Coordinates of C-alpha atoms and ligand atoms in Angstrom, one line a residue:
M581 CA -74.1 -63.0 130.2
H582 CA -76.5 -65.9 129.7
Y583 CA -78.5 -66.8 126.6
L584 CA -81.9 -68.3 126.5
S585 CA -84.2 -69.7 123.8
T586 CA -87.2 -67.7 122.6
R587 CA -89.1 -70.9 123.0
G588 CA -88.0 -71.5 126.6
G589 CA -86.7 -75.1 125.9
I590 CA -83.0 -74.9 126.9
A591 CA -81.1 -74.3 130.1
P592 CA -79.1 -71.0 130.0
I593 CA -75.9 -71.1 128.1
G594 CA -72.9 -68.8 127.7
F595 CA -72.0 -66.6 124.7
T596 CA -69.6 -69.1 123.2
D597 CA -72.1 -71.8 123.2
A598 CA -74.7 -69.5 121.8
V599 CA -72.5 -68.6 118.9
M600 CA -71.6 -72.2 118.1
M601 CA -75.2 -73.4 118.5
G602 CA -76.6 -70.8 116.0
L603 CA -80.2 -72.1 116.3
A604 CA -81.3 -73.2 119.7
S605 CA -81.7 -76.9 120.1
D606 CA -85.5 -76.5 120.8
G607 CA -85.9 -74.8 117.4
G608 CA -86.0 -71.3 118.9
L609 CA -83.6 -68.4 118.5
L610 CA -81.0 -67.5 121.2
V611 CA -81.4 -64.2 123.0
P612 CA -79.5 -62.6 125.9
A613 CA -81.1 -63.1 129.3
E614 CA -81.0 -59.3 129.8
I615 CA -80.3 -56.3 127.7
P616 CA -77.4 -54.2 129.0
Q617 CA -78.4 -50.5 129.6
I618 CA -76.1 -47.8 128.4
D619 CA -76.5 -44.5 130.4
A620 CA -76.2 -41.0 129.0
P621 CA -72.6 -40.3 130.2
T622 CA -71.4 -43.5 128.6
L623 CA -73.2 -42.7 125.4
R624 CA -71.5 -39.3 125.3
E625 CA -68.1 -40.9 125.8
W626 CA -68.7 -43.6 123.2
S627 CA -69.7 -41.0 120.6
A628 CA -66.1 -40.0 120.1
L629 CA -64.8 -43.6 119.6
R630 CA -63.7 -45.0 116.2
F631 CA -65.9 -47.9 115.0
Q632 CA -63.6 -50.7 116.1
D633 CA -63.3 -49.3 119.7
L634 CA -67.0 -48.7 119.9
A635 CA -67.6 -52.3 118.8
L636 CA -65.4 -53.5 121.6
E637 CA -67.4 -51.5 124.2
I638 CA -70.8 -52.6 122.9
M639 CA -69.9 -56.3 122.6
M640 CA -68.1 -56.7 126.0
P641 CA -71.2 -56.8 128.2
F642 CA -72.8 -59.4 125.9
I643 CA -69.7 -61.6 126.0
G644 CA -68.7 -61.2 129.6
N645 CA -65.6 -62.9 130.7
E646 CA -65.7 -65.6 128.1
I647 CA -63.3 -63.8 125.8
P648 CA -60.6 -61.6 127.4
R649 CA -60.9 -58.0 126.4
H650 CA -57.6 -57.7 124.5
E651 CA -58.3 -60.8 122.5
L652 CA -61.8 -59.5 121.5
Q653 CA -60.1 -56.3 120.5
I654 CA -57.7 -58.2 118.2
L655 CA -60.6 -60.1 116.6
I656 CA -62.5 -56.9 116.0
E657 CA -59.4 -55.2 114.4
R658 CA -58.8 -58.1 112.2
A659 CA -62.5 -58.3 111.1
Y660 CA -62.5 -54.7 109.9
S661 CA -59.0 -54.5 108.5
G662 CA -60.3 -55.5 105.0
F663 CA -62.7 -52.5 104.8
I664 CA -61.6 -49.8 102.3
H665 CA -63.0 -46.9 104.2
S666 CA -61.2 -45.7 107.4
E667 CA -64.5 -45.0 109.1
I668 CA -65.8 -48.5 108.2
T669 CA -69.5 -47.1 108.0
P670 CA -69.3 -43.5 107.0
I671 CA -72.2 -41.1 106.7
I672 CA -72.5 -39.4 103.3
D673 CA -74.6 -36.5 102.3
A674 CA -76.6 -37.0 99.2
G675 CA -78.4 -33.6 98.8
D676 CA -80.6 -33.5 101.9
L677 CA -80.3 -37.2 102.5
K678 CA -78.0 -38.7 105.1
I679 CA -76.7 -42.1 103.9
L680 CA -74.9 -44.6 106.2
E681 CA -72.8 -46.5 103.8
L682 CA -72.5 -50.1 105.0
F683 CA -70.8 -51.6 101.9
H684 CA -67.1 -50.9 102.2
G685 CA -66.2 -54.5 103.1
P686 CA -64.7 -57.1 100.8
T687 CA -68.0 -58.1 99.0
A688 CA -69.5 -54.6 98.9
A689 CA -72.6 -55.4 100.8
F690 CA -73.6 -54.8 104.4
K691 CA -73.5 -58.6 105.4
D692 CA -69.7 -58.1 105.5
I693 CA -70.0 -56.2 108.7
A694 CA -71.4 -59.1 110.6
L695 CA -69.7 -62.0 108.6
Q696 CA -66.2 -60.7 108.7
F697 CA -66.5 -60.6 112.5
L698 CA -68.2 -64.0 112.6
G699 CA -65.5 -65.7 110.6
N700 CA -62.8 -64.4 112.9
L701 CA -64.9 -65.3 116.0
F702 CA -65.5 -68.9 114.7
E703 CA -61.8 -69.4 114.0
Y704 CA -60.8 -68.1 117.5
L705 CA -63.4 -70.3 119.3
L706 CA -62.5 -73.4 117.3
A707 CA -58.8 -72.9 117.9
R708 CA -59.4 -72.4 121.7
N709 CA -62.0 -75.1 122.2
G710 CA -60.9 -77.5 119.6
G711 CA -63.1 -78.9 116.8
Q712 CA -63.9 -78.3 113.2
L713 CA -66.8 -76.5 111.6
N714 CA -68.1 -77.3 108.2
I715 CA -70.5 -74.6 107.0
I716 CA -73.1 -75.4 104.4
G717 CA -75.5 -72.9 102.9
A718 CA -77.5 -72.0 99.9
T719 CA -77.5 -68.6 98.4
S720 CA -79.4 -66.5 95.8
G721 CA -76.7 -63.9 95.9
D722 CA -75.3 -61.7 98.6
T723 CA -75.1 -64.0 101.6
G724 CA -73.0 -66.6 99.8
S725 CA -70.2 -64.3 98.9
A726 CA -70.2 -62.5 102.2
A727 CA -70.1 -65.8 104.1
I728 CA -67.3 -67.2 101.8
D729 CA -65.2 -64.1 102.3
G730 CA -65.8 -64.2 106.1
V731 CA -64.2 -67.6 106.5
R732 CA -61.8 -68.0 103.5
G733 CA -58.4 -69.3 104.6
K734 CA -59.6 -69.7 108.3
A735 CA -58.2 -72.6 110.2
G736 CA -60.7 -75.4 111.3
I737 CA -63.4 -74.2 108.8
Q738 CA -64.6 -75.5 105.5
I739 CA -67.4 -73.8 103.7
F740 CA -69.7 -75.2 101.0
I741 CA -72.0 -72.8 99.2
L742 CA -74.7 -74.0 96.8
H743 CA -76.0 -71.6 94.2
P744 CA -78.5 -72.2 91.4
K745 CA -76.4 -72.5 88.3
G746 CA -76.9 -69.5 85.9
R747 CA -79.5 -67.9 88.2
V748 CA -77.4 -65.6 90.3
S749 CA -76.0 -62.4 88.7
R750 CA -72.7 -62.7 86.9
I751 CA -70.9 -60.4 89.5
Q752 CA -72.3 -62.4 92.4
E753 CA -71.3 -65.7 90.9
R754 CA -67.8 -64.4 90.2
Q755 CA -67.5 -63.0 93.8
M756 CA -68.0 -66.5 95.1
T757 CA -66.1 -68.6 92.6
T758 CA -63.0 -66.5 92.3
V759 CA -62.2 -67.1 95.9
L760 CA -59.6 -69.9 95.5
D761 CA -58.7 -70.7 99.1
A762 CA -58.6 -74.5 99.7
N763 CA -61.4 -74.3 102.4
V764 CA -63.9 -72.8 100.0
H765 CA -66.2 -75.0 97.9
N766 CA -68.6 -73.6 95.4
I767 CA -71.3 -75.8 94.1
A768 CA -73.5 -74.8 91.2
V769 CA -76.6 -77.0 91.3
R770 CA -78.6 -77.5 88.1
G771 CA -81.8 -76.1 89.6
T772 CA -83.5 -73.2 91.3
F773 CA -82.6 -71.4 94.5
D774 CA -85.4 -73.3 96.2
D775 CA -83.9 -76.6 95.1
A776 CA -80.5 -75.5 96.6
Q777 CA -82.2 -74.4 99.8
N778 CA -84.2 -77.6 100.0
I779 CA -81.0 -79.7 99.7
V780 CA -79.4 -77.8 102.6
K781 CA -82.5 -78.2 104.7
A782 CA -82.5 -82.0 104.0
L783 CA -78.8 -82.2 105.0
F784 CA -79.4 -80.4 108.3
N785 CA -82.5 -82.6 109.0
D786 CA -80.4 -85.7 108.6
L787 CA -79.1 -85.5 112.2
P788 CA -76.7 -88.4 112.1
F789 CA -75.1 -86.9 109.0
K790 CA -75.1 -83.4 110.5
S791 CA -73.3 -84.5 113.7
A792 CA -70.9 -86.9 112.0
Y793 CA -69.7 -84.2 109.7
Q794 CA -70.0 -81.2 112.1
L795 CA -72.3 -79.2 109.8
G796 CA -73.0 -75.6 110.8
A797 CA -74.8 -72.7 109.2
V798 CA -74.1 -69.0 108.9
N799 CA -77.6 -67.8 108.4
S800 CA -78.8 -64.5 109.8
I801 CA -80.0 -66.0 113.1
N802 CA -76.6 -66.1 114.7
W803 CA -76.6 -63.8 117.7
A804 CA -73.1 -62.6 116.9
R805 CA -74.3 -61.2 113.6
I806 CA -77.0 -59.1 115.4
L807 CA -74.4 -57.9 117.8
A808 CA -72.0 -56.8 115.1
Q809 CA -74.7 -54.9 113.3
T810 CA -75.8 -53.0 116.4
V811 CA -72.5 -51.1 116.4
Y812 CA -73.3 -48.9 113.3
Y813 CA -76.5 -47.6 114.9
F814 CA -74.4 -46.3 117.9
Y815 CA -71.7 -45.1 115.6
A816 CA -74.1 -43.1 113.3
W817 CA -75.9 -41.6 116.2
G818 CA -72.5 -40.4 117.7
R819 CA -71.5 -38.9 114.4
M820 CA -74.8 -37.1 113.9
T821 CA -75.2 -35.7 117.4
G822 CA -71.7 -35.4 118.7
G823 CA -72.9 -37.2 121.8
D824 CA -75.8 -34.9 122.7
T825 CA -78.2 -37.3 124.4
T826 CA -81.1 -35.0 124.0
Q827 CA -81.0 -35.5 120.2
K828 CA -82.9 -38.4 118.7
I829 CA -82.2 -39.9 115.3
S830 CA -84.4 -42.0 113.1
F831 CA -83.2 -44.8 110.8
A832 CA -84.7 -46.2 107.6
V833 CA -83.7 -49.8 107.2
P834 CA -84.1 -52.0 104.1
T835 CA -85.2 -55.3 105.6
G836 CA -85.8 -58.9 104.6
N837 CA -85.0 -61.3 107.4
F838 CA -85.5 -58.6 110.1
G839 CA -81.8 -59.0 111.0
D840 CA -80.7 -55.4 110.2
V841 CA -83.7 -53.7 111.8
F842 CA -83.6 -56.0 114.8
A843 CA -80.1 -54.8 115.5
G844 CA -81.5 -51.3 115.5
Y845 CA -84.3 -52.3 117.9
L846 CA -81.6 -53.8 120.2
A847 CA -79.7 -50.5 120.1
K848 CA -82.9 -48.7 121.1
R849 CA -83.6 -51.1 124.0
M850 CA -80.0 -50.5 125.2
G851 CA -80.8 -46.8 125.5
L852 CA -79.6 -45.3 122.3
P853 CA -81.8 -42.2 121.6
I854 CA -83.6 -43.5 118.5
D855 CA -86.8 -41.8 117.4
H856 CA -88.3 -43.9 114.6
L857 CA -87.0 -47.2 113.3
I858 CA -88.5 -47.5 109.8
I859 CA -88.9 -51.0 108.4
A860 CA -88.6 -50.7 104.6
T861 CA -89.7 -53.6 102.6
N862 CA -90.2 -54.3 98.8
R863 CA -93.3 -56.1 97.5
N864 CA -92.6 -58.9 99.9
D865 CA -94.1 -56.9 102.6
I866 CA -95.1 -59.3 105.4
L867 CA -93.3 -57.1 108.0
T868 CA -94.9 -53.8 106.7
R869 CA -98.3 -55.5 106.9
F870 CA -97.6 -56.8 110.4
V871 CA -96.6 -53.3 111.7
N872 CA -99.7 -51.8 110.2
T873 CA -102.2 -54.5 111.3
G874 CA -100.7 -56.6 114.1
I875 CA -101.2 -59.7 111.8
Y876 CA -98.2 -61.6 110.6
A877 CA -99.6 -63.5 107.6
I878 CA -97.6 -65.5 105.1
G879 CA -98.4 -64.6 101.5
D880 CA -99.0 -67.1 98.8
T881 CA -95.7 -66.7 97.0
V882 CA -92.3 -64.9 97.1
H883 CA -92.3 -62.1 94.5
Q884 CA -89.0 -61.5 92.5
T885 CA -88.1 -57.8 92.8
L886 CA -85.3 -55.5 91.9
S887 CA -84.1 -55.8 95.5
P888 CA -83.5 -59.6 95.6
A889 CA -81.8 -59.7 98.9
M890 CA -85.1 -58.8 100.5
D891 CA -87.2 -61.3 98.5
I892 CA -88.2 -63.2 101.7
Q893 CA -91.5 -64.4 102.9
I894 CA -90.7 -65.4 106.5
A895 CA -88.4 -63.1 108.4
S896 CA -86.1 -65.4 110.4
N897 CA -85.3 -62.9 113.2
F898 CA -88.9 -61.9 113.8
E899 CA -89.2 -64.5 116.5
R900 CA -86.7 -62.5 118.6
Y901 CA -88.9 -59.5 118.4
L902 CA -92.0 -61.5 119.4
Y903 CA -90.0 -62.6 122.4
F904 CA -89.0 -59.1 123.6
L905 CA -92.4 -57.6 122.7
H906 CA -94.0 -60.1 125.1
N907 CA -91.3 -59.5 127.8
G908 CA -89.8 -63.0 127.5
D909 CA -93.0 -64.9 127.8
T910 CA -91.9 -68.1 126.0
A911 CA -95.2 -69.8 126.3
K912 CA -96.8 -66.9 124.5
V913 CA -94.1 -67.0 121.8
R914 CA -94.7 -70.7 121.4
A915 CA -98.5 -70.3 121.1
L916 CA -98.1 -67.5 118.4
L917 CA -95.7 -69.7 116.4
N918 CA -98.0 -72.6 116.6
D919 CA -100.7 -70.4 115.1
L920 CA -98.4 -69.3 112.4
Q921 CA -97.5 -72.9 111.6
T922 CA -101.1 -74.3 111.6
T923 CA -102.9 -71.3 110.0
G924 CA -100.2 -69.4 108.1
Q925 CA -100.7 -66.4 110.4
L926 CA -100.3 -65.0 113.9
T927 CA -102.0 -62.0 115.5
V928 CA -100.7 -60.0 118.5
D929 CA -103.3 -58.5 120.7
A930 CA -104.2 -54.8 120.6
E931 CA -102.0 -53.8 123.5
H932 CA -98.9 -55.4 122.0
H933 CA -99.8 -54.1 118.6
A934 CA -99.9 -50.6 120.1
Q935 CA -96.3 -51.2 121.4
T936 CA -95.2 -52.3 117.9
C937 CA -96.5 -49.1 116.5
I938 CA -94.3 -47.3 119.0
D939 CA -91.3 -49.5 118.2
F940 CA -91.5 -49.3 114.4
N941 CA -92.9 -47.4 111.3
A942 CA -93.1 -49.4 108.1
M943 CA -93.5 -48.9 104.4
A944 CA -93.2 -51.0 101.3
A945 CA -91.9 -49.9 97.9
S946 CA -92.8 -51.4 94.5
D947 CA -90.2 -51.9 91.8
T948 CA -91.6 -48.7 90.0
E949 CA -91.1 -46.7 93.2
T950 CA -87.7 -48.2 93.7
L951 CA -86.5 -47.1 90.3
A952 CA -88.1 -43.7 90.7
Q953 CA -86.2 -43.2 93.9
I954 CA -82.8 -44.1 92.3
Q955 CA -83.6 -41.8 89.5
A956 CA -84.8 -38.8 91.7
I957 CA -81.8 -39.0 94.1
E958 CA -79.3 -39.2 91.2
A959 CA -81.0 -36.2 89.5
A960 CA -80.9 -34.2 92.7
S961 CA -77.5 -35.0 94.0
G962 CA -75.6 -37.3 91.6
Y963 CA -75.5 -40.0 94.3
I964 CA -76.5 -43.5 93.0
L965 CA -78.5 -45.8 95.4
C966 CA -78.6 -49.5 95.1
P967 CA -82.2 -50.8 94.8
H968 CA -82.3 -52.1 98.4
T969 CA -81.2 -48.7 99.6
A970 CA -83.7 -47.1 97.4
V971 CA -86.5 -49.0 99.2
G972 CA -85.2 -47.5 102.4
V973 CA -85.1 -44.0 101.0
H974 CA -88.6 -44.4 99.8
A975 CA -89.8 -45.3 103.3
A976 CA -87.8 -42.3 104.8
Q977 CA -90.0 -39.8 103.1
G978 CA -91.3 -37.0 105.4
Q979 CA -89.0 -38.0 108.3
I980 CA -86.7 -35.5 109.9
N981 CA -83.2 -36.3 111.4
C982 CA -83.3 -39.6 109.6
I983 CA -80.4 -41.7 108.4
C984 CA -80.9 -44.1 105.5
L985 CA -78.9 -47.4 105.7
A986 CA -77.2 -48.1 102.4
T987 CA -76.9 -51.9 102.3
A988 CA -75.1 -52.6 99.0
H989 CA -72.8 -50.8 96.6
P990 CA -75.0 -49.9 93.5
A991 CA -72.6 -51.5 91.1
K992 CA -73.6 -54.9 92.4
F993 CA -77.1 -54.2 91.0
N994 CA -76.2 -52.4 87.8
D995 CA -79.1 -53.8 85.8
A996 CA -81.5 -51.9 88.0
V997 CA -79.3 -48.8 88.1
Q998 CA -79.0 -48.8 84.3
N999 CA -82.7 -49.1 84.0
A1000 CA -83.3 -46.2 86.4
I1001 CA -80.7 -43.7 85.2
G1002 CA -79.5 -44.9 81.8
R1003 CA -76.0 -45.6 83.0
E1004 CA -74.2 -47.9 85.3
A1005 CA -72.5 -47.2 88.6
P1006 CA -68.7 -47.4 88.5
L1007 CA -67.3 -50.7 90.1
P1008 CA -65.7 -50.4 93.6
P1009 CA -62.1 -51.6 93.8
S1010 CA -63.2 -55.0 95.2
L1011 CA -65.2 -55.7 92.1
Q1012 CA -62.7 -54.5 89.5
G1013 CA -61.2 -57.1 87.2
I1014 CA -63.4 -59.8 88.8
M1015 CA -64.6 -61.0 85.4
E1016 CA -61.0 -61.9 84.4
K1017 CA -59.9 -63.7 87.5
E1018 CA -59.4 -67.4 87.8
S1019 CA -62.4 -69.2 89.2
R1020 CA -63.2 -72.6 90.7
C1021 CA -66.6 -74.2 91.1
I1022 CA -68.1 -77.7 90.7
E1023 CA -71.5 -78.5 89.1
L1024 CA -73.9 -81.1 90.5
A1025 CA -77.4 -82.3 89.9
A1026 CA -79.9 -80.7 92.3
T1027 CA -80.3 -83.8 94.4
V1028 CA -79.6 -84.4 98.1
E1029 CA -77.7 -87.6 97.1
E1030 CA -75.2 -86.0 94.8
V1031 CA -74.5 -83.1 97.2
K1032 CA -74.2 -85.4 100.2
A1033 CA -71.8 -87.7 98.3
Y1034 CA -69.7 -84.7 97.3
L1035 CA -69.5 -83.5 100.9
K1036 CA -68.6 -86.9 102.2
E1037 CA -65.9 -87.4 99.7
T1038 CA -64.4 -83.9 100.2
L1039 CA -64.6 -84.0 104.0
S1040 CA -63.2 -87.5 104.3
S1041 CA -60.2 -86.7 102.2
M1042 CA -59.5 -83.7 104.5
M1043 CA -59.9 -85.6 107.6
H1044 CA -57.2 -88.1 106.4
E1045 CA -54.7 -85.4 105.5
Ligands
PLP2584 C1 -79.4 -59.1 103.3 C2 -79.6 -57.8 102.7 C3 -80.6 -57.0 103.1 C4 -81.6 -57.4 104.2 O1 -81.1 -57.6 105.5 P1 -81.8 -58.4 106.6 O2 -80.8 -58.8 107.6 O3 -82.4 -59.6 105.9 O4 -82.8 -57.5 107.2 C5 -80.8 -55.8 102.6 N1 -80.0 -55.3 101.6 C6 -79.0 -56.1 101.1 C7 -78.1 -55.6 100.0 C8 -78.7 -57.4 101.7 O5 -77.7 -58.1 101.2

């Protein structure tokens, strides 16, 4: 399988290069040259597979002969060995609701599904092809801990995660700083998340520095992350229908960066019988507005909500959808992105907007509606939703044969849970005792110079070991 850029500016590359490149060198996102089509007999067969075996079948056509099948199988088994549920992503009944729980990985949020795989994949590719990867990222919460856990102890990889000191939740901070592996470097910067993010951007824009120190990112634009997330759509469909390809299922998907719901779109394009894909957003509703109007318009500010992992203004995977919506017309994608950059908005034409309305439904939930949803579901069934999941459940109203994706364990967001139902959700095993564990973190001023100096010093000392 070959990979191309959504902006048309690179020669086709293979899967390995696409994974290591992350972002295409022309600034676009990498996409497969074609989408494998899965026929009905195959879907029927796959519906009986366990999660890991299904993952192997789904990934193989996207990887081709670049990774031998039995080696990919080992990577996949290893990636999901730390999940505490034997089904990896079980479907749970909460009264009338069907909940697809995606939070049984080491950090109790759905990002583990992609990042546990990506960490193992990076390690494998680095060992095979040689080289070193120094991951640097800024986090306001979930991504940092999932990324750290994905690569902890992995050969050939160092990870540096910046978080704004005192501005991530206590649990999230502890989830990052109690990982004591030598290749994990937590940096608390004295500033805001935007400061941390801007420092990381500045380091990546410093091209000589970036290449001298082999900096890489683990943000949600890596194709391997999308691929890993596609698996649970197939898995859930199989569990719900028993492989009856005349049955369609809808999915309600809490979304920020358009990563999770794009994986569902890919599954649908591969032939999975999906009825509605419901984009669920919080007050940061650029995607919901787009589906309803065909206009993708950046708002004036990011609003803080009870579902912070979705407090995002620009959805980084959206460009991939624009590409497929326009049948791979990269000139059109470039023109639309140019509009977005120069005017703060882009508009798809009526014909393409009609297609978007077929591809997606969308609904936004306010914080009040989010809390009401947590409260109502708990009252009706005793099941406790995390606030992100509650946004999805809100958007699923009135749907039939719909599965709601649960993206985090509620105990990670106990302030909101307490607020909604007057008590906290019990901690999952991975979070128990976390407040008492030993931790390691260094504190720096929120300046590019300080962070750069720290990176240089740490990485030089390792290179000389
Ligand atoms: C990251 C995250 C989301 C949003 O996922 P996208 O890939 O940005 O669509 C939703 N819920 C939780 C708990 C998350 O951590």
